[in-house]
Amino acid sequence: MKFLKEIGADFVFKTERRPARPTPVRPEPVSAVHPLPALAAPLAPPSKDIASVHEEILRCQKCPLAGDRTRAVPGEGNLATELMFVGEGPGQDEDAQGRPFVGRAGQLLTKIIAAMTYDRQNVFITNIIKCRPPNNRVPHRDEVEACAPYLLEQIKNIRPKVIVTLGKSATDFFLPDTTGGMTSIRGQFYAWHGLQVMPTFHPSYLIRNEGNVGIKKMVWDDMQKVMALLGKK
Ligand code: URA
């Protein structure tokens, strides 16, 4: 605890305690789509501006998730940022508000971002799918495929230096050929079309494993690598 405080990772133990809920049984993660051909190839220029992309997302009817949503959640933040966070998909709070990562996991993500000496407005936060899946289940492959062009257009417009992928679904989107779980994939940069992808654990996973300081420390180690690459430390 003291050590983590000293290294500035206060978010590690500041999460509010709630009674433990049973860990949901998660189906196999969606097998990743391969949105682009060669990993070494630079990203093509955007084909539309981000305002048009976000308008399209708000009107989107490309998959059945559109029928159940309250609001689509395009993402938000600084369009000129060097740092982007990509999660899995909107949950209940995000669906209600139309904003990404505003629920409990989002509050923790906001603390992590603050510990990195950014704030939410300085980075861009989004998800691989823009509408909430029923009961927050893992997105299906066809849903990820339908939504992929939106995320790719966001990335092409923003062109961050680093994309932090939060959890396995987001990591699979970018790194479909990596094998193993998050524990082995996380913590290193992967070159992705001229950008750097840093996979780390999803904030919900941290919350589900609240007493496990080791997991929090791993996330903080990963974020420190991102900070070092971006000249933040
Ligand atoms: N979990 C996610 O993956 N994304 C959100 O926006 C909220 C919770």
XYZ file of C-alpha atoms and ligand atoms in Angstrom:
241
model
C 0.000 0.000 0.000
C 2.697 2.458 1.081
C 4.809 1.546 -1.919
C 1.915 2.155 -4.318
C 1.179 5.499 -2.673
C 4.810 6.452 -3.068
C 4.745 5.695 -6.771
C 1.643 7.809 -7.220
C -0.739 4.950 -7.943
C -3.354 6.070 -5.450
C -6.115 4.780 -7.721
C -4.882 1.337 -6.786
C -6.616 1.388 -3.441
C -9.058 4.266 -3.675
C -11.868 2.245 -5.203
C -14.906 2.154 -3.018
C -15.674 -1.203 -1.466
C -18.943 -2.922 -2.359
C -20.183 -6.357 -1.425
C -18.604 -8.975 -3.639
C -20.752 -10.093 -6.541
C -20.330 -13.483 -8.141
C -17.950 -13.333 -11.063
C -20.048 -13.628 -14.233
C -19.344 -16.571 -16.459
C -17.847 -15.020 -19.544
C -18.150 -16.798 -22.841
C -15.075 -17.265 -24.981
C -13.914 -13.840 -26.161
C -14.933 -12.825 -29.633
C -12.334 -14.006 -32.085
C -10.843 -10.858 -33.421
C -11.703 -9.399 -36.739
C -8.830 -8.602 -39.027
C -9.746 -5.088 -39.974
C -6.634 -4.197 -41.925
C -4.269 -6.167 -44.140
C -0.601 -5.787 -43.243
C 0.316 -4.789 -39.725
C 3.365 -2.858 -40.839
C 1.388 -0.768 -43.344
C 0.658 2.760 -42.195
C -2.959 3.699 -41.635
C -4.728 5.144 -44.638
C -6.035 8.694 -44.282
C -9.557 8.988 -42.873
C -12.367 8.778 -45.378
C -14.684 11.037 -43.363
C -14.340 13.552 -40.558
C -14.988 12.547 -36.998
C -18.199 14.557 -36.630
C -19.706 12.586 -39.533
C -18.482 9.313 -38.016
C -20.119 10.160 -34.695
C -23.373 11.180 -36.383
C -23.394 7.850 -38.227
C -22.823 5.973 -34.983
C -25.769 7.739 -33.347
C -28.026 6.677 -36.240
C -26.462 3.235 -36.787
C -28.719 0.248 -37.471
C -26.004 -2.134 -38.696
C -26.516 -4.824 -36.074
C -29.240 -6.000 -33.689
C -27.690 -4.117 -30.746
C -29.211 -0.953 -32.233
C -32.679 -2.214 -31.327
C -31.931 -2.501 -27.614
C -29.892 0.613 -27.001
C -30.991 3.743 -25.206
C -28.125 5.677 -26.749
C -25.177 4.792 -28.900
C -21.840 5.744 -27.352
C -19.368 7.023 -29.952
C -16.617 8.044 -27.525
C -15.302 11.353 -26.278
C -12.225 13.372 -25.564
C -9.483 15.321 -27.250
C -9.389 14.778 -31.010
C -5.748 15.870 -31.124
C -4.568 13.578 -28.372
C -1.554 11.286 -28.365
C -3.322 8.789 -26.114
C -6.457 6.755 -26.700
C -8.163 4.186 -24.461
C -10.316 1.499 -26.047
C -12.646 -0.685 -23.995
C -15.090 -3.418 -24.850
C -18.505 -1.809 -25.089
C -20.935 0.460 -23.256
C -22.511 -0.789 -20.041
C -25.755 0.304 -18.427
C -24.552 3.751 -17.289
C -22.911 4.459 -20.622
C -26.041 3.378 -22.521
C -28.132 5.728 -20.368
C -25.800 8.716 -20.751
C -24.361 8.192 -24.230
C -20.850 8.622 -22.829
C -18.067 6.028 -22.482
C -16.717 4.807 -19.153
C -18.953 6.795 -16.819
C -19.979 3.918 -14.509
C -17.923 2.311 -11.796
C -15.247 1.005 -14.170
C -15.191 4.432 -15.771
C -14.580 6.149 -12.447
C -11.604 3.890 -11.912
C -10.354 4.544 -15.443
C -10.652 8.285 -14.780
C -8.466 7.835 -11.669
C -5.911 5.857 -13.644
C -5.800 8.590 -16.287
C -5.364 11.219 -13.551
C -2.554 9.187 -11.972
C -0.895 9.310 -15.396
C -1.051 13.134 -15.143
C -3.656 13.431 -17.881
C -7.306 14.106 -17.424
C -10.241 12.653 -19.300
C -10.534 15.693 -21.538
C -6.915 15.296 -22.714
C -7.284 11.746 -24.005
C -9.823 9.987 -26.203
C -11.942 7.198 -24.744
C -14.028 4.789 -26.764
C -14.959 1.125 -27.216
C -14.751 -1.492 -29.935
C -18.549 -1.548 -30.123
C -20.687 1.509 -29.657
C -23.951 0.001 -28.364
C -24.561 -1.931 -25.172
C -24.851 -5.705 -25.521
C -27.690 -7.290 -23.511
C -26.665 -7.916 -19.889
C -23.203 -6.599 -20.734
C -22.252 -9.835 -22.459
C -19.066 -10.041 -24.492
C -19.669 -8.632 -27.992
C -20.259 -11.154 -30.741
C -17.979 -11.312 -33.714
C -20.586 -9.981 -36.169
C -21.248 -7.007 -33.871
C -17.536 -6.229 -33.659
C -17.223 -6.541 -37.425
C -20.189 -4.244 -38.046
C -18.759 -1.615 -35.690
C -15.084 -1.925 -36.702
C -15.209 0.753 -39.435
C -16.267 3.348 -36.848
C -13.331 2.677 -34.558
C -10.937 2.578 -37.489
C -12.198 5.940 -38.754
C -11.838 7.382 -35.242
C -8.243 6.181 -35.079
C -7.468 7.459 -38.580
C -8.816 10.876 -37.645
C -7.176 11.134 -34.231
C -3.919 9.286 -34.957
C -2.819 8.846 -31.345
C 0.732 7.684 -30.639
C -0.482 5.086 -28.141
C -3.678 3.074 -27.875
C -4.260 1.394 -24.511
C -6.533 -1.609 -24.960
C -8.586 -2.408 -21.878
C -9.208 -6.116 -21.525
C -9.263 -9.054 -23.870
C -11.994 -8.039 -26.339
C -10.324 -4.738 -27.160
C -6.901 -6.371 -27.245
C -8.154 -9.069 -29.625
C -9.445 -6.403 -31.966
C -5.982 -4.948 -32.409
C -3.842 -8.042 -31.906
C -5.800 -10.967 -33.322
C -2.726 -13.153 -33.657
C -1.522 -12.980 -30.070
C -2.177 -16.081 -28.049
C -2.591 -16.423 -24.308
C -4.473 -14.444 -21.707
C -4.097 -10.835 -20.659
C -1.472 -11.717 -18.080
C 0.952 -12.782 -20.775
C -0.077 -10.260 -23.456
C -0.155 -7.106 -21.327
C 2.706 -4.850 -20.408
C 4.459 -4.530 -23.737
C 4.028 -2.330 -26.768
C 2.858 -3.879 -30.018
C 3.417 -2.032 -33.297
C 0.073 -1.562 -35.037
C 0.031 0.298 -38.348
C 2.570 2.822 -37.147
C 0.961 3.267 -33.707
C 1.846 1.601 -30.423
C -0.712 -0.596 -28.702
C -0.377 -1.292 -24.976
C -2.744 -3.995 -23.690
C -3.679 -3.925 -20.038
C -6.399 -5.287 -17.779
C -9.918 -3.852 -17.987
C -10.862 -1.639 -14.999
C -13.855 -3.945 -14.355
C -11.392 -6.783 -13.856
C -9.542 -4.681 -11.294
C -12.814 -4.010 -9.515
C -13.774 -7.687 -9.569
C -10.370 -8.479 -8.050
C -10.302 -5.540 -5.708
C -8.126 -7.134 -3.058
C -5.488 -8.176 -5.562
C -2.846 -5.471 -5.390
C -0.682 -7.464 -7.828
C -3.143 -6.838 -10.676
C -3.348 -3.140 -9.880
C 0.412 -2.923 -9.757
C 0.607 -4.568 -13.206
C -1.811 -1.980 -14.620
C 0.220 0.796 -13.072
C 3.444 -0.666 -14.489
C 1.793 -0.732 -17.933
C 0.648 2.870 -17.603
C 4.106 3.960 -16.526
C 5.489 2.484 -19.746
C 2.919 4.522 -21.669
C 3.892 7.651 -19.731
C 7.572 7.039 -20.447
C 6.911 6.637 -24.174
C 4.887 9.846 -24.220
C 7.522 11.777 -22.249
C 5.370 12.048 -19.138
C 8.027 10.796 -16.727
N -16.778 -0.992 -19.946
C -16.320 -0.778 -21.194
O -15.629 -1.609 -21.775
N -16.643 0.365 -21.776
C -17.374 1.318 -21.206
O -17.621 2.348 -21.819
C -17.824 1.067 -19.891
C -17.522 -0.091 -19.285
